Coordinates of C-alpha atoms in Angstrom, one line a residue:
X5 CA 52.7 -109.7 -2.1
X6 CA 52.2 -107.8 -4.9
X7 CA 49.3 -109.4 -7.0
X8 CA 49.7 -110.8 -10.3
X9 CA 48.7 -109.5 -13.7
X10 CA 46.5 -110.2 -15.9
X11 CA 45.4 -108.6 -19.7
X12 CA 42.5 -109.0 -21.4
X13 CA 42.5 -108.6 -25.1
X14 CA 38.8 -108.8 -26.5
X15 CA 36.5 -106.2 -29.0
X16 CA 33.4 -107.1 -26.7
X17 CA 32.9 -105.0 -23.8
X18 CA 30.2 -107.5 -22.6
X19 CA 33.1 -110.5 -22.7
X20 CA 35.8 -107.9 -21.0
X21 CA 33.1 -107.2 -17.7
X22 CA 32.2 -110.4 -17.5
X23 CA 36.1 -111.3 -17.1
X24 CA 36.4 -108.6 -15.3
X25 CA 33.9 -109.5 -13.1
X26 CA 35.3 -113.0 -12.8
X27 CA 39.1 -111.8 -12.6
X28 CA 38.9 -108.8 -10.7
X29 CA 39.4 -109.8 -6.8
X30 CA 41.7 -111.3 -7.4
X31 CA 44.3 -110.3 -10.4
X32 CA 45.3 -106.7 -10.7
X33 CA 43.7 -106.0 -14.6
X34 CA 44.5 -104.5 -17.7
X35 CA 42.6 -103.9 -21.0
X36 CA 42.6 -103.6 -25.0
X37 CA 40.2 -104.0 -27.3
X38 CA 42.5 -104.2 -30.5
X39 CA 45.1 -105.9 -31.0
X40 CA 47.6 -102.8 -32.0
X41 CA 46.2 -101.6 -28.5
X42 CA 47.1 -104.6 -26.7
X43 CA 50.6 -104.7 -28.4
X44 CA 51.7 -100.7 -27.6
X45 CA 50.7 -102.2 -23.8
X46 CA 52.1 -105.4 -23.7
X47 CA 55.4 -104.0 -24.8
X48 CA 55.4 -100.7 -22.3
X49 CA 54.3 -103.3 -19.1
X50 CA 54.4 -106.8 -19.8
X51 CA 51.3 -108.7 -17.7
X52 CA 51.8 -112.5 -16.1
X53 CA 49.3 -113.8 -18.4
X54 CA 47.0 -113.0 -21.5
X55 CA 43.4 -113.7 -22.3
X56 CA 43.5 -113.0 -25.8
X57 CA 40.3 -112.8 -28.6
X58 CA 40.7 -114.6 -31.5
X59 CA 37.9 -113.0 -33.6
X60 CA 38.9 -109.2 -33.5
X61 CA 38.9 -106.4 -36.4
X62 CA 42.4 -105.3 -38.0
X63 CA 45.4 -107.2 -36.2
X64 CA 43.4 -110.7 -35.0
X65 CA 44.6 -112.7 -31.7
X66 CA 46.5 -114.9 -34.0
X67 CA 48.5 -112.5 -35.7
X68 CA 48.7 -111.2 -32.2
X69 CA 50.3 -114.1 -30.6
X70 CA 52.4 -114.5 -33.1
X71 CA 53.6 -111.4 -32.9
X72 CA 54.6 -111.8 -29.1
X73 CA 56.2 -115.1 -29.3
X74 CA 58.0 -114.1 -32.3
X75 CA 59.7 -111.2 -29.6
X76 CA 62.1 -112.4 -27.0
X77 CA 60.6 -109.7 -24.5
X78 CA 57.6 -110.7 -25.0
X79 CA 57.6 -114.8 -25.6
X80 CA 57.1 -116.0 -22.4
X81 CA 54.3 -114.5 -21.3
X82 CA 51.3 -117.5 -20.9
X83 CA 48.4 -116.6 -23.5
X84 CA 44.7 -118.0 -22.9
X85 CA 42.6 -118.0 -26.1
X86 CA 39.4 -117.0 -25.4
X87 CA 37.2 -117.9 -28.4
X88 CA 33.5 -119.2 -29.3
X89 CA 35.8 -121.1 -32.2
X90 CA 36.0 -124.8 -31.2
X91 CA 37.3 -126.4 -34.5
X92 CA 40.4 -129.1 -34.2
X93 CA 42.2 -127.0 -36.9
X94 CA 41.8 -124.0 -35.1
X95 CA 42.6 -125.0 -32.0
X96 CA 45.9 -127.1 -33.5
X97 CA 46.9 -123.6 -35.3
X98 CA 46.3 -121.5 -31.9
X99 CA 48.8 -124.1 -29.8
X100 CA 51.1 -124.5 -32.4
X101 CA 51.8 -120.6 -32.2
X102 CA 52.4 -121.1 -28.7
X103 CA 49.4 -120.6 -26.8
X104 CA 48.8 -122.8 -23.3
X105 CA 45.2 -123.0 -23.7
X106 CA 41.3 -122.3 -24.5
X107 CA 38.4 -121.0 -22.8
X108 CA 35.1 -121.5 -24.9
X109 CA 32.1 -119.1 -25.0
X110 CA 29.7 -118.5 -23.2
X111 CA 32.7 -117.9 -20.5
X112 CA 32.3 -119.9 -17.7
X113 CA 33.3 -117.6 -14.5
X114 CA 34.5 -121.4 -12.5
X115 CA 36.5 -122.5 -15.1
X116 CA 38.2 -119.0 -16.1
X117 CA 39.2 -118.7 -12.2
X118 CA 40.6 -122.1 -12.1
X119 CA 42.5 -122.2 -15.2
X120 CA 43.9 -118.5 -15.1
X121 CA 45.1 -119.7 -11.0
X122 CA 47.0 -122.8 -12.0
X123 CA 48.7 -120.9 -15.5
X124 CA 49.8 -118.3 -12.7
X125 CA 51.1 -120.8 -10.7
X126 CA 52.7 -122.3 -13.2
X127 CA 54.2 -119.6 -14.2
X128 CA 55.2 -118.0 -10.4
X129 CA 57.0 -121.5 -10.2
X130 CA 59.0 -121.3 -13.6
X131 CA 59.7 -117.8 -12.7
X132 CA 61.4 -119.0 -9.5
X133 CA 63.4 -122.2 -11.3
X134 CA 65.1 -119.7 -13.4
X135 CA 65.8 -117.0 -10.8
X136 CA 67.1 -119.9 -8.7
X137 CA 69.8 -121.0 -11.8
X138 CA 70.5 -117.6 -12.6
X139 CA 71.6 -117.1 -8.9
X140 CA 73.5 -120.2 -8.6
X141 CA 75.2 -119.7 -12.0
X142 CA 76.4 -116.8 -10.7
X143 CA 77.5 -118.2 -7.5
X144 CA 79.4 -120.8 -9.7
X145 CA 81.0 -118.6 -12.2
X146 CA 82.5 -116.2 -9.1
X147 CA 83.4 -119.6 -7.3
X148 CA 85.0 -121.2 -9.8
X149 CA 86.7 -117.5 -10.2
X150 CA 88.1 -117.1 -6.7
X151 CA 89.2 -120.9 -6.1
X152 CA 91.2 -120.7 -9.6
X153 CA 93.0 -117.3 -8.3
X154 CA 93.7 -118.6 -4.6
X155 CA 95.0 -122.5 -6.6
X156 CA 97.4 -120.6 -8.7
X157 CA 98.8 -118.3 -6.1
X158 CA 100.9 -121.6 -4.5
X159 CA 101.6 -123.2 -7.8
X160 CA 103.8 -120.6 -9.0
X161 CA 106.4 -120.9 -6.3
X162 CA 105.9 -124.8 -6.5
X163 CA 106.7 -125.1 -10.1
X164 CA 109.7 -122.7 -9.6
X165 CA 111.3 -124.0 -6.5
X166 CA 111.2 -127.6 -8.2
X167 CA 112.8 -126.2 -11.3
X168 CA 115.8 -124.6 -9.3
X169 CA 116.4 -127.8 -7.1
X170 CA 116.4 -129.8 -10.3
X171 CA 118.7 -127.5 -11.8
X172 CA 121.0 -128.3 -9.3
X173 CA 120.1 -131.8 -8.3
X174 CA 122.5 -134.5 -9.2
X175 CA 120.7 -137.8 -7.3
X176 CA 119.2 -139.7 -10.5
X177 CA 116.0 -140.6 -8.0
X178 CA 115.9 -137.6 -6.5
X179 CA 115.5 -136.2 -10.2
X180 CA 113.0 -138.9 -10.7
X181 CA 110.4 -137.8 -8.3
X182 CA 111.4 -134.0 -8.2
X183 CA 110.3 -134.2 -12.0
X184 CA 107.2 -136.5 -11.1
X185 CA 106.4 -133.3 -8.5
X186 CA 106.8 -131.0 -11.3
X187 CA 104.2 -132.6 -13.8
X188 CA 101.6 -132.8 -11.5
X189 CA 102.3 -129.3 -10.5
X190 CA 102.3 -128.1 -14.5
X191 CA 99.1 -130.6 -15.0
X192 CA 97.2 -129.0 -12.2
X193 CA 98.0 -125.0 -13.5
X194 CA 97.0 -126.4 -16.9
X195 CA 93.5 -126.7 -15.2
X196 CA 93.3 -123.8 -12.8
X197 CA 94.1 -122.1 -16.1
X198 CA 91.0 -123.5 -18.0
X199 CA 89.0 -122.3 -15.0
X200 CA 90.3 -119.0 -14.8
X201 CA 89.8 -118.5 -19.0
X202 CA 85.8 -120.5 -18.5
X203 CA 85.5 -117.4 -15.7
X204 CA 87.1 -114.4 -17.9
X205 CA 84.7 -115.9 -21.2
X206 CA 82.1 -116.0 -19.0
X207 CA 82.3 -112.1 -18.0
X208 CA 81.9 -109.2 -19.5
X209 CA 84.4 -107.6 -21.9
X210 CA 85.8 -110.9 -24.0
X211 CA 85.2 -109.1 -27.0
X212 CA 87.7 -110.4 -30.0
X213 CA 90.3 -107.9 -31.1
X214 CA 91.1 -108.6 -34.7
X215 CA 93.9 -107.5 -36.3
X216 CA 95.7 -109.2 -39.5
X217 CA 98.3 -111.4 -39.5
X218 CA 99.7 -114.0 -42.2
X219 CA 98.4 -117.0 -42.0
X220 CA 100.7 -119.5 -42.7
X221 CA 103.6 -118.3 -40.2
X222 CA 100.6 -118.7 -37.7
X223 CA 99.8 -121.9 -38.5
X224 CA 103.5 -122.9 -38.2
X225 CA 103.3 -121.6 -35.2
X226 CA 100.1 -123.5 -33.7
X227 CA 101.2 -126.9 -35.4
X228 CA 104.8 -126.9 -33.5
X229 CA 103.9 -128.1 -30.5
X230 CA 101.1 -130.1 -31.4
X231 CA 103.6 -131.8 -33.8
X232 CA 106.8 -132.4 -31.2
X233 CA 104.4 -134.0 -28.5
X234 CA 103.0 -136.4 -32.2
X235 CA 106.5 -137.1 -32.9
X236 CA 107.1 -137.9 -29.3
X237 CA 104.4 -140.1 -29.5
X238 CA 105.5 -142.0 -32.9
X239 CA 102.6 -140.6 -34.6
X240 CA 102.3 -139.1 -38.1
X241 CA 101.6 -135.2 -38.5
X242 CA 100.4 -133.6 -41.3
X243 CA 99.9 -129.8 -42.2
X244 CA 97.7 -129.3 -45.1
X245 CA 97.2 -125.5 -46.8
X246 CA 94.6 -125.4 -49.5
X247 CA 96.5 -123.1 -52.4
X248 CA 93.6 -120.4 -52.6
X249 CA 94.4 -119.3 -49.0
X250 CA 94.9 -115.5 -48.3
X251 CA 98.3 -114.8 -47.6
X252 CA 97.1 -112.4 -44.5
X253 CA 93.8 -112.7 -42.5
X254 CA 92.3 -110.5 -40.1
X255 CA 91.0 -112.7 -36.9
X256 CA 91.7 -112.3 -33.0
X257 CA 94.8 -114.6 -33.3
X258 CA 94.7 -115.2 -29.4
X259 CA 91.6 -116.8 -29.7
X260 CA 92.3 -118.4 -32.6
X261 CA 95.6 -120.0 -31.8
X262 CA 93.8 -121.5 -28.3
X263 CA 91.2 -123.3 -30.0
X264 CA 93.1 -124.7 -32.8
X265 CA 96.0 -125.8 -29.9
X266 CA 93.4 -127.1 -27.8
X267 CA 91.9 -129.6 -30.6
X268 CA 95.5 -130.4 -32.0
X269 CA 96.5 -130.8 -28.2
X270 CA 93.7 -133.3 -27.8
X271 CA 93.7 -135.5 -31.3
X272 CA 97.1 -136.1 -29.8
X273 CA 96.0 -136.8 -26.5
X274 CA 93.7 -139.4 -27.6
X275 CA 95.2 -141.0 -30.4
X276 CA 97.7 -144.4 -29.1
X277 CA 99.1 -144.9 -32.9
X278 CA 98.6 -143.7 -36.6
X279 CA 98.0 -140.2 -37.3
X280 CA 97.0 -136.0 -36.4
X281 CA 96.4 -133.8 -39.2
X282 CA 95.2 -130.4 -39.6
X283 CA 93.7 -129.1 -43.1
X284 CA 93.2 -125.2 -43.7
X285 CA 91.0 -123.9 -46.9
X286 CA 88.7 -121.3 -47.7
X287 CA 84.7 -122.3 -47.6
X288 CA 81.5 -120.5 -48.8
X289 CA 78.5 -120.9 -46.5
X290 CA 75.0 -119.4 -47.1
X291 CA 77.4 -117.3 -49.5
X292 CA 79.6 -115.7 -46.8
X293 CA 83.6 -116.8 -47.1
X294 CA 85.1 -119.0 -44.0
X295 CA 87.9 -119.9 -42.9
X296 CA 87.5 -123.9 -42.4
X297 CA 90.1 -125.7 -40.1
X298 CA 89.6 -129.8 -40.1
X299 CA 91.8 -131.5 -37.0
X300 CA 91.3 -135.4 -37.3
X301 CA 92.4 -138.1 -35.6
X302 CA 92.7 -142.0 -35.7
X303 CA 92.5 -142.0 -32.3
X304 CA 89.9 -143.4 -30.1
X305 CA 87.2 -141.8 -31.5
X306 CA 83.8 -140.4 -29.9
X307 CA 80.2 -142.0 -29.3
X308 CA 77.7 -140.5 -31.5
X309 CA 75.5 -139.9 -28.8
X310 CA 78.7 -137.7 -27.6
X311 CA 79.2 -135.5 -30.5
X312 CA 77.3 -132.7 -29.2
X313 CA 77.4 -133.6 -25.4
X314 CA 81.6 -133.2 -25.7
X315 CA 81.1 -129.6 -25.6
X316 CA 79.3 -128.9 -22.5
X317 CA 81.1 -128.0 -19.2
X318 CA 82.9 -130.7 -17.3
X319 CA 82.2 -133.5 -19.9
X320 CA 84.7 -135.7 -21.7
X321 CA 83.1 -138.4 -24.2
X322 CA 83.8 -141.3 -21.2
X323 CA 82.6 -139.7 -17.6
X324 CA 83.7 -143.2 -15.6
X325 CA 85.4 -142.5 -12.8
X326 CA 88.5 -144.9 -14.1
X327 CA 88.8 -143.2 -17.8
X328 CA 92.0 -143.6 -19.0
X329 CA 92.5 -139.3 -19.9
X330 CA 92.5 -137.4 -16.7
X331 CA 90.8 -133.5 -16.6
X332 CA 87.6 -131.4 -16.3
X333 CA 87.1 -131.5 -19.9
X334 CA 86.6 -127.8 -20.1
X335 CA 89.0 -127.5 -23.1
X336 CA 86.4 -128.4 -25.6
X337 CA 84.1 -125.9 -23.6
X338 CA 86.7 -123.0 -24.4
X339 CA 87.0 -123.9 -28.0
X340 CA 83.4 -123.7 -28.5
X341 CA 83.1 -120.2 -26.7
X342 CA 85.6 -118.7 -28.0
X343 CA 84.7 -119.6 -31.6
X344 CA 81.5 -118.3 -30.9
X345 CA 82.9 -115.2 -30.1
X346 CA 84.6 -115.0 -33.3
X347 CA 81.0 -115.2 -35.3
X348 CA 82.1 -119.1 -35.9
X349 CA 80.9 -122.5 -35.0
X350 CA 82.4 -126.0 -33.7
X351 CA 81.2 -129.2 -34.5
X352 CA 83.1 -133.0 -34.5
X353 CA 82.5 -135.5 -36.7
X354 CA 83.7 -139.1 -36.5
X355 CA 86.5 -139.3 -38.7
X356 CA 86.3 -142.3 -42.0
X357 CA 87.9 -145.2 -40.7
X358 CA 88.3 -144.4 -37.0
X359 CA 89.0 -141.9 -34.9
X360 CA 87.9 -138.2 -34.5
X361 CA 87.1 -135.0 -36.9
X362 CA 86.7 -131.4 -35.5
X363 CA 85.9 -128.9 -37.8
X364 CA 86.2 -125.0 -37.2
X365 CA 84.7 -122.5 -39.3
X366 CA 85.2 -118.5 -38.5
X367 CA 84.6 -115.5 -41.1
X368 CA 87.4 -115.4 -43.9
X369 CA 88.0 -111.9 -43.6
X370 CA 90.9 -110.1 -45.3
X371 CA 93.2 -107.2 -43.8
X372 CA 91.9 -103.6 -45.1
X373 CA 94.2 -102.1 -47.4
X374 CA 96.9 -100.7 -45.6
X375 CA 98.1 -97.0 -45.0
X376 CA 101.8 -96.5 -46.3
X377 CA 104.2 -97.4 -44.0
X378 CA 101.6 -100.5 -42.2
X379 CA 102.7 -104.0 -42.4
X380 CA 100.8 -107.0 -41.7
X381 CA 102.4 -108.7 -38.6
X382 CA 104.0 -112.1 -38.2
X383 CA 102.7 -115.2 -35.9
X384 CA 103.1 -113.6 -32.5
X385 CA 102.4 -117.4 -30.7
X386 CA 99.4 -116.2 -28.8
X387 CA 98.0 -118.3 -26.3
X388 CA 101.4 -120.5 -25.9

């Protein structure tokens, strides 16, 4: 087994042998007596763990350590402050920076061997945790991607067969249950479909492709369904356009028609009686112009504690077994993701007076000026 590796950052060459001395047998050793040094190092071979000086000329082992957990490369690597400063304050400042712990000097060759040898194995076991759920992430992620593939492959001709024999199907019961076949079947590809798009966001290559469009025919376009399946349902529907909208946007309107139909489809979903309403207007955050969408609900609302936990994988807001909405719960999952892809965020709210708010913000960004001849193109119902 290859041994592990340990640096030694210290302006003493005394303190460094005597480490050295302690260390050596056992840990495969590297040295610096400055902290510029020890950073050029660090960063061309990164060590297991640290034993870092604080009292040191030019860059000191604070400035040091903050340095390296300020780096994502770098941030994970264990550091040992080896000091003859004892103070509270010092020792509050040195942990708070992200250090795991002291040794005190005079260095004690007993308690350097045992500390550095359980920080090791510390780490050699955190190490192992996260090669562990990286390989079964990725055992998940190409699972999930070949069981979606082979479910759809025998749903199409399902789906299809049932429409033709219902086409020509004149037995009222027969109708009945051919159409009770036919909405499991469609309720079913709705989900192999979630788990195909959780697999493709997942991957490589999901990069948005923006291109303008105009904004209203869009939204026309997202609200239909959600508003025939309201009306279906005898609930109110209302479409709100703040005035200072763009005429035109530039956004990837695939993306952005699947989140905003996923979180219309859902207010629906959950909402028994009263109203669904989507509101559109321009926003400045931090001084950058977004594009704020605002779906609420007086539905059945979500648990506080939920607000956050409603977009992880596999989670609805109630996880009994007998909850009243059936699915995987993956929709919000998508919304977030994608959204995140577009350089926006996600976030629900509980709505005043009942029921639930999501709230979608993306980049307001307006179509480059066009070469003669261009033309900004219409709705193209993405994602339907």
């Amino acid at each position: 087994m290859k041994r592990q590796t340990v640096m030694i950052v210290d302006d003493t060459p005394a303190n460094i042998e005597i480490l050295s001395e302690t260390l050596g047998e056992e840990y495969e050793l590297f040295f610096a007596t400055s902290g510029a040094d020890a950073l050029e190092l660090i960063r061309a071979d990164k060590p297991d763990l640290i034993l870092l000086d604080i009292m040191m000329p030019g860059m000191d082992g604070f400035e040091l350590c903050s340095i390296l957990k300020g780096d994502p490369a770098t941030r994970d690597i264990p550091i040992i402050f080896v000091t003859a400063m004892i103070g509270e304050e010092e020792e509050i400042k040195g942990l708070e920076l992200g250090a795991i712990d002291y040794l005190t000097k005079p260095i004690s060759p007993h308690i350097v061997r045992a500390r550095v040898k359980n920080h090791l194995e510390l780490k050699r076991y955190r190490d192992l945790l996260e090669t562990l759920a990286s390989a079964a992430d990725r055992a998940k992620k190409e699972f999930l991607r070949s069981v979606s593939h082979e479910l759809r492959t025998p749903l199409t001709p399902i789906i299809g067969m049932t429409d033709l024999v219902l086409d020509s199907e004149e037995d009222d019961n027969k109708r009945k249950y051919l159409g009770m076949v036919q909405k499991s079947a469609l309720r079913l590809l709705g989900i192999v479909e979630d788990l195909i798009e959780t697999s493709r966001l997942e991957g490589e290559g999901s990069a948005p492709e923006y291109r303008p469009f105009l904004l209203k025919a869009f939204l026309d376009t997202v609200s239909m369904e959600a508003r025939s399946q309201a009306e279906g349902k005898g609930l109110d529907f209302q479409v709100t356009l703040d005035p200072a909208l763009p005429e035109a946007v530039s956004s990837d309107q695939g993306m952005l028609h699947k989140v905003l139909s996923m979180l219309l489809g859902n207010a629906v979903k959950f909402t028994p009686a009263g109203k669904v309403s989507l509101e559109v207007r321009p926003q400045e955050v931090a001084g950058e112009l977004m594009l704020q969408f605002s779906v609420a609900d007086t539905g059945i609302g979500i648990d506080p504690a939920d607000l956050e936990r409603v977009f992880s994988d596999f989670t609805q807001s109630d996880g009994s077994i007998t909850r009243s909405f059936p699915g995987l719960g993956l929709g919000l999952t998508l919304a977030r993701r994608m959204t995140e892809l577009m350089n926006g965020s996600i976030w629900a709210d509980t709505a005043p007076g009942g029921g639930s708010m999501f709230q979608v913000q993306i980049p307001l960004l307006l179509p480059e000026p066009a070469s003669p001849g261009a033309a900004v193109v219409e709705a193209d119902g993405a994602g339907q």
